[in-house]
Every structure is written in structure tokens, then in C-alpha cells.
CSV table of C-alpha atoms and ligand atoms in Angstrom, one decimal:
chain,number,residue,atom,x,y,z
A,1,UNK,CA,-1.8,-22.2,-17.8
A,2,UNK,CA,0.5,-20.9,-19.9
A,3,UNK,CA,1.8,-17.8,-21.4
A,4,UNK,CA,2.2,-14.2,-20.3
A,5,UNK,CA,-1.9,-14.1,-19.6
A,6,UNK,CA,-1.5,-16.4,-17.1
A,7,UNK,CA,1.5,-14.0,-14.9
A,8,UNK,CA,0.6,-13.6,-11.6
A,9,UNK,CA,2.1,-11.2,-9.2
A,10,UNK,CA,1.7,-11.2,-5.4
A,11,UNK,CA,1.5,-9.4,-2.8
A,12,UNK,CA,3.8,-11.3,-0.5
A,13,UNK,CA,5.1,-10.0,3.0
A,14,UNK,CA,6.4,-13.0,4.6
A,15,UNK,CA,3.1,-12.9,7.0
A,16,UNK,CA,0.7,-16.4,7.0
A,17,UNK,CA,-1.6,-14.6,5.0
A,18,UNK,CA,0.5,-13.7,2.1
A,19,UNK,CA,2.6,-17.4,2.0
A,20,UNK,CA,-0.7,-19.2,2.0
A,21,UNK,CA,-1.5,-17.0,-1.2
A,22,UNK,CA,2.2,-17.1,-2.7
A,23,UNK,CA,1.3,-21.1,-2.7
A,24,UNK,CA,-2.6,-20.2,-3.9
A,25,UNK,CA,-0.8,-18.4,-7.0
A,26,UNK,CA,2.0,-21.2,-7.6
A,27,UNK,CA,-0.9,-23.8,-7.6
A,28,UNK,CA,-2.5,-21.7,-11.0
A,29,UNK,CA,-0.7,-19.5,-12.5
A,30,UNK,CA,2.5,-20.4,-15.2
A,31,UNK,CA,4.8,-17.1,-13.9
A,32,UNK,CA,4.1,-16.0,-10.5
A,33,UNK,CA,7.0,-13.2,-8.9
A,34,UNK,CA,6.2,-11.5,-5.5
A,35,UNK,CA,6.3,-8.0,-4.1
A,36,UNK,CA,7.0,-6.9,-1.1
A,37,UNK,CA,7.2,-3.1,0.3
A,38,UNK,CA,9.9,-1.9,3.1
A,39,UNK,CA,8.2,0.7,4.5
A,40,UNK,CA,9.6,0.4,8.5
A,41,UNK,CA,7.5,-2.3,9.6
A,42,UNK,CA,7.6,-2.4,13.3
A,43,UNK,CA,10.1,-5.0,12.9
A,44,UNK,CA,11.8,-5.9,9.5
A,45,UNK,CA,11.3,-9.9,10.4
A,46,UNK,CA,8.2,-10.1,8.1
A,47,UNK,CA,10.5,-8.9,5.5
A,48,UNK,CA,13.5,-11.6,5.9
A,49,UNK,CA,10.8,-14.6,6.2
A,50,UNK,CA,10.3,-14.0,2.5
A,51,UNK,CA,13.1,-15.4,1.1
A,52,UNK,CA,12.6,-18.9,3.2
A,53,UNK,CA,9.1,-19.2,2.4
A,54,UNK,CA,10.0,-18.3,-1.2
A,55,UNK,CA,12.6,-21.1,-1.4
A,56,UNK,CA,11.2,-23.7,1.0
A,57,UNK,CA,8.0,-23.1,-1.3
A,58,UNK,CA,9.8,-24.3,-4.5
A,59,UNK,CA,11.7,-27.1,-2.8
A,60,UNK,CA,8.1,-28.3,-2.0
A,61,UNK,CA,7.3,-29.3,-5.7
A,62,UNK,CA,9.5,-29.2,-8.4
A,63,UNK,CA,6.4,-28.1,-10.8
A,64,UNK,CA,6.2,-24.7,-8.5
A,65,UNK,CA,9.9,-24.3,-8.6
A,66,UNK,CA,9.7,-23.8,-12.5
A,67,UNK,CA,6.8,-21.2,-11.8
A,68,UNK,CA,8.2,-19.0,-9.4
A,69,UNK,CA,10.0,-16.1,-11.1
A,70,UNK,CA,11.5,-12.7,-9.5
A,71,UNK,CA,11.0,-11.4,-5.9
A,72,UNK,CA,10.9,-7.2,-6.1
A,73,UNK,CA,11.3,-4.7,-3.1
A,74,UNK,CA,9.6,-1.9,-2.8
A,75,UNK,CA,10.7,1.4,-0.6
A,76,UNK,CA,7.4,2.3,0.8
A,77,UNK,CA,9.2,4.1,3.5
A,78,UNK,CA,7.2,7.3,2.9
A,79,UNK,CA,4.1,5.8,5.0
A,80,UNK,CA,6.7,6.0,7.7
A,81,UNK,CA,6.3,10.1,8.1
A,82,UNK,CA,2.5,10.0,7.0
A,83,UNK,CA,0.5,8.5,10.1
A,84,UNK,CA,1.2,7.7,13.5
A,85,UNK,CA,0.1,4.0,13.1
A,86,UNK,CA,1.5,1.4,15.7
A,87,UNK,CA,3.2,-0.9,12.3
A,88,UNK,CA,5.1,2.1,11.4
A,89,UNK,CA,6.4,3.8,14.7
A,90,UNK,CA,6.7,3.1,18.4
A,91,UNK,CA,3.4,3.8,19.6
A,92,UNK,CA,1.6,1.7,21.3
A,93,UNK,CA,-0.4,-1.1,19.9
A,94,UNK,CA,-4.5,-0.4,20.8
A,95,UNK,CA,-7.6,-1.3,19.2
A,96,UNK,CA,-10.4,0.6,21.1
A,97,UNK,CA,-14.2,-0.6,20.8
A,98,UNK,CA,-15.5,0.7,17.7
A,99,UNK,CA,-12.8,2.1,16.6
A,100,UNK,CA,-9.8,1.6,14.2
A,101,UNK,CA,-6.8,0.0,15.6
A,102,UNK,CA,-3.8,1.6,16.3
A,103,UNK,CA,-1.8,-0.7,13.9
A,104,UNK,CA,-4.1,0.8,10.7
A,105,UNK,CA,-1.8,2.4,8.4
A,106,UNK,CA,-4.1,4.1,6.1
A,107,UNK,CA,-4.3,4.0,2.7
A,108,UNK,CA,-1.5,1.3,2.9
A,109,UNK,CA,-3.4,-1.4,0.8
A,110,UNK,CA,-4.3,1.2,-1.6
A,111,UNK,CA,-0.6,2.4,-2.1
A,112,UNK,CA,0.1,-1.3,-2.0
A,113,UNK,CA,-1.8,-1.9,-5.1
A,114,UNK,CA,-1.2,1.2,-7.2
A,115,UNK,CA,2.3,-0.2,-7.1
A,116,UNK,CA,2.3,-3.8,-7.1
A,117,UNK,CA,0.1,-2.7,-10.6
A,118,UNK,CA,3.4,-0.4,-11.6
A,119,UNK,CA,5.5,-3.7,-11.2
A,120,UNK,CA,2.5,-6.2,-12.6
A,121,UNK,CA,2.7,-3.4,-16.2
A,122,UNK,CA,5.8,-3.1,-16.6
A,123,UNK,CA,6.2,-7.5,-15.8
A,124,UNK,CA,3.4,-8.4,-18.2
A,125,UNK,CA,1.6,-9.7,-15.5
A,126,UNK,CA,-2.2,-9.6,-15.7
A,127,UNK,CA,-3.0,-11.3,-12.3
A,128,UNK,CA,-2.5,-9.6,-8.9
A,129,UNK,CA,-3.2,-11.4,-5.4
A,130,UNK,CA,-3.6,-10.0,-2.4
A,131,UNK,CA,-3.7,-11.6,0.9
A,132,UNK,CA,-6.3,-9.3,2.2
A,133,UNK,CA,-9.4,-10.4,4.1
A,134,UNK,CA,-12.5,-8.8,5.7
A,135,UNK,CA,-13.5,-11.7,8.0
A,136,UNK,CA,-11.5,-11.6,10.8
A,137,UNK,CA,-8.8,-9.5,10.8
A,138,UNK,CA,-9.3,-6.1,12.1
A,139,UNK,CA,-12.1,-4.4,10.4
A,140,UNK,CA,-9.1,-2.2,8.5
A,141,UNK,CA,-11.1,-0.5,5.6
A,142,UNK,CA,-8.7,-1.3,2.8
A,143,UNK,CA,-8.9,-4.6,3.4
A,144,UNK,CA,-12.8,-5.1,2.0
A,145,UNK,CA,-14.2,-6.7,-0.9
A,146,UNK,CA,-15.5,-3.5,-2.1
A,147,UNK,CA,-12.3,-1.6,-1.7
A,148,UNK,CA,-10.4,-4.4,-3.8
A,149,UNK,CA,-13.2,-4.3,-6.1
A,150,UNK,CA,-13.1,-0.6,-6.7
A,151,UNK,CA,-9.4,-0.6,-6.8
A,152,UNK,CA,-9.3,-3.2,-9.7
A,153,UNK,CA,-11.7,-0.4,-11.5
A,154,UNK,CA,-9.6,2.6,-11.2
A,155,UNK,CA,-5.8,0.5,-11.9
A,156,UNK,CA,-7.6,-0.6,-15.3
A,157,UNK,CA,-9.1,3.0,-16.0
A,158,UNK,CA,-5.7,4.7,-14.6
A,159,UNK,CA,-3.2,2.1,-16.6
A,160,UNK,CA,-5.3,1.5,-19.6
A,161,UNK,CA,-5.0,-2.3,-18.7
A,162,UNK,CA,-7.6,-5.5,-17.9
A,163,UNK,CA,-5.5,-6.6,-14.5
A,164,UNK,CA,-7.6,-9.0,-12.5
A,165,UNK,CA,-7.4,-8.8,-8.4
A,166,UNK,CA,-7.5,-12.2,-6.8
A,167,UNK,CA,-8.2,-12.2,-3.0
A,168,UNK,CA,-8.1,-15.5,-2.1
A,169,UNK,CA,-8.6,-15.3,1.2
A,170,UNK,CA,-11.5,-12.7,1.7
A,171,UNK,CA,-13.8,-14.4,3.4
A,172,UNK,CA,-11.7,-17.2,5.3
A,173,UNK,CA,-10.9,-16.7,8.5
A,174,UNK,CA,-7.7,-18.1,10.6
A,175,UNK,CA,-8.3,-21.4,10.7
A,176,UNK,CA,-9.9,-22.0,7.6
A,177,UNK,CA,-6.4,-20.3,5.6
A,178,UNK,CA,-4.3,-23.1,7.2
A,179,UNK,CA,-6.9,-25.1,6.1
A,180,UNK,CA,-6.5,-23.9,2.4
A,181,UNK,CA,-2.7,-24.4,2.9
A,182,UNK,CA,-3.0,-27.7,3.8
A,183,UNK,CA,-5.2,-28.4,1.1
A,184,UNK,CA,-2.6,-27.0,-1.1
A,185,UNK,CA,1.0,-28.3,0.2
A,186,UNK,CA,-0.2,-30.7,2.6
A,187,UNK,CA,1.5,-30.7,6.2
A,188,UNK,CA,4.8,-30.0,4.3
A,189,UNK,CA,3.5,-26.5,3.7
A,190,UNK,CA,1.4,-26.5,6.8
A,191,UNK,CA,4.9,-26.8,8.6
A,192,UNK,CA,6.6,-24.1,6.2
A,193,UNK,CA,4.3,-21.4,6.9
A,194,UNK,CA,4.0,-22.2,10.9
A,195,UNK,CA,7.9,-21.9,11.1
A,196,UNK,CA,9.1,-19.7,8.4
A,197,UNK,CA,5.8,-16.8,8.5
A,198,UNK,CA,5.9,-14.3,11.1
A,199,UNK,CA,2.8,-12.0,12.5
A,200,UNK,CA,3.8,-11.0,15.8
A,201,UNK,CA,4.3,-7.1,15.9
A,202,UNK,CA,6.8,-7.6,18.5
A,203,UNK,CA,8.8,-9.1,16.2
A,204,UNK,CA,9.7,-12.2,18.4
A,205,UNK,CA,11.3,-15.2,16.8
A,206,UNK,CA,12.8,-16.3,19.6
A,207,UNK,CA,10.5,-18.9,21.3
A,208,UNK,CA,8.7,-21.7,18.8
A,209,UNK,CA,4.8,-21.8,19.7
A,210,UNK,CA,2.1,-23.7,18.6
A,211,UNK,CA,1.4,-21.3,16.0
A,212,UNK,CA,5.0,-20.9,15.3
A,213,UNK,CA,7.1,-17.6,16.4
A,214,UNK,CA,6.1,-14.8,18.0
A,215,UNK,CA,5.4,-13.6,21.7
A,216,UNK,CA,2.2,-15.3,22.1
A,217,UNK,CA,0.7,-12.1,23.7
A,218,UNK,CA,0.3,-9.4,21.1
A,219,UNK,CA,-2.9,-9.2,18.8
A,220,UNK,CA,-1.4,-10.9,15.7
A,221,UNK,CA,0.0,-13.6,17.7
A,222,UNK,CA,-3.4,-14.1,19.4
A,223,UNK,CA,-5.3,-14.2,16.9
A,224,UNK,CA,-2.7,-16.4,15.2
A,225,UNK,CA,-2.6,-18.8,17.6
A,226,UNK,CA,-6.8,-19.0,17.8
A,227,UNK,CA,-6.6,-19.7,14.2
A,228,UNK,CA,-3.9,-22.6,14.6
A,229,UNK,CA,-6.3,-24.3,17.3
A,230,UNK,CA,-9.0,-23.7,15.6
A,231,UNK,CA,-7.1,-25.9,12.7
A,232,UNK,CA,-6.1,-28.5,14.2
A,233,UNK,CA,-9.3,-29.2,16.1
A,234,UNK,CA,-10.9,-29.0,12.9
A,235,UNK,CA,-8.3,-31.4,10.8
A,236,UNK,CA,-8.5,-33.8,14.6
A,237,UNK,CA,-12.0,-34.0,14.3
B,1,ZN,ZN1,3.4,-11.1,19.2
């Protein structure tokens, strides 16, 4: 693909999912830019991982290096004062049965999708790539397929545009996300994402575990550890 019609903007947090989405986009689109949001995450470590992942992917493949364009970081700090979410405060991380986890930030992905579309509009990028997933994450309603489809319609009506929202991980579990990275960039991409991406809610990067850096016991680490172990079992079979 080539031309302005084939430019993509990846919502890139620095976590495993969005890192895999960046590789997915680099394999498909002629020009790929990234956008991240600073909203007072529990730790800014995830945002700090972004440069290492971008540089690492560019180093992995010359064709990807040629496609990788600008990085944008937007201040979405307004979210901090609007919710009591544990992701934007010191509140305890809990996941009560039958309720949304305390890490849910109301409206976050709707806001991020809208801000990303505004960036893409200005940059002439038609495709938006989001690492949302409804299979094995925390049941966040703004990660669901219907939400993303409705958002695409709302953005296109509201901006008189023809954006296409891509969610390559929507029905993929965490083991499948690692397998997707392996298919896109081989063992070198898996290792880059394992070491350079960040998922841990506690922001712990002191110990490199089998699944990457993290405290090993928060819900994000547990999910990532389970997914990586399942991927390893599948890869070895
Ligand atoms: Zn952790």
C-alpha cells in the first residue's frame, strides 16, 4: 500500500497489546504514526517504554523503519479529576464479583478514540488502530466491539470523515497476542515486546520475569503471566 489513504495512527500506550498493534500496522500500512495519552496513569512507566519499542521495531526491519512516522503525546490529564479509578489515583485495585474493576476509567477509550481521530484528521491518516480486546481483559465496556463500531460511526458523522477503526486484538486472548507478535516479527519481536513493553499496575520494573518486567502479583501481571505461559506451551507443542 502507499499514498495518504493508507496512513495509520496507532493508539500506542507502551503495553503489550498496543505494541503488538504497532507491529501489525507497520506490516500493513505505508505510513504509521503513533499517539499516546498522558493522563496521570498509576505510573508513567508505560509511557516511558514507548520510545524503546518504537526504536526496537524500526531496528528490527528496515521496511518498518521507513514506514514509522511521528509520535504524538497528548495531555489527557483531565481524566484524573473525573473518576475515582484506581488507574488514575492511589485507590486500591479491586475486582468485585459482577462489577467493573476499580481500574475502569469511565469514558477513557471513547475520549482517546476521539482525540486520536482529531490527530489523524489533521495528519491525513485514515486508519485508526486500537489494541482493545473483549476476550480476556477486565470486561471494560469501552473495549467492546460494539462500542468501537459505534465510535467509528460517530467519528465519521461528526468529522465528516471516512475513518476505519481497526481492532486486530478484539477477539484474541493474551496467548494469541504473543503468537501474533511471533507471526509478525518472529522471536526478535516477541523478545522486544517481552522486555520493553509494560503492563504492571504497580509500575515495577526491577525484576525481569518470564513474561517481562512486573511485580508478578497485580491483576495486569497475572493476566500477562498466564498469557505468556500459555503462548510458550502452544509454541512448544
Ligand atoms: Zn504487577
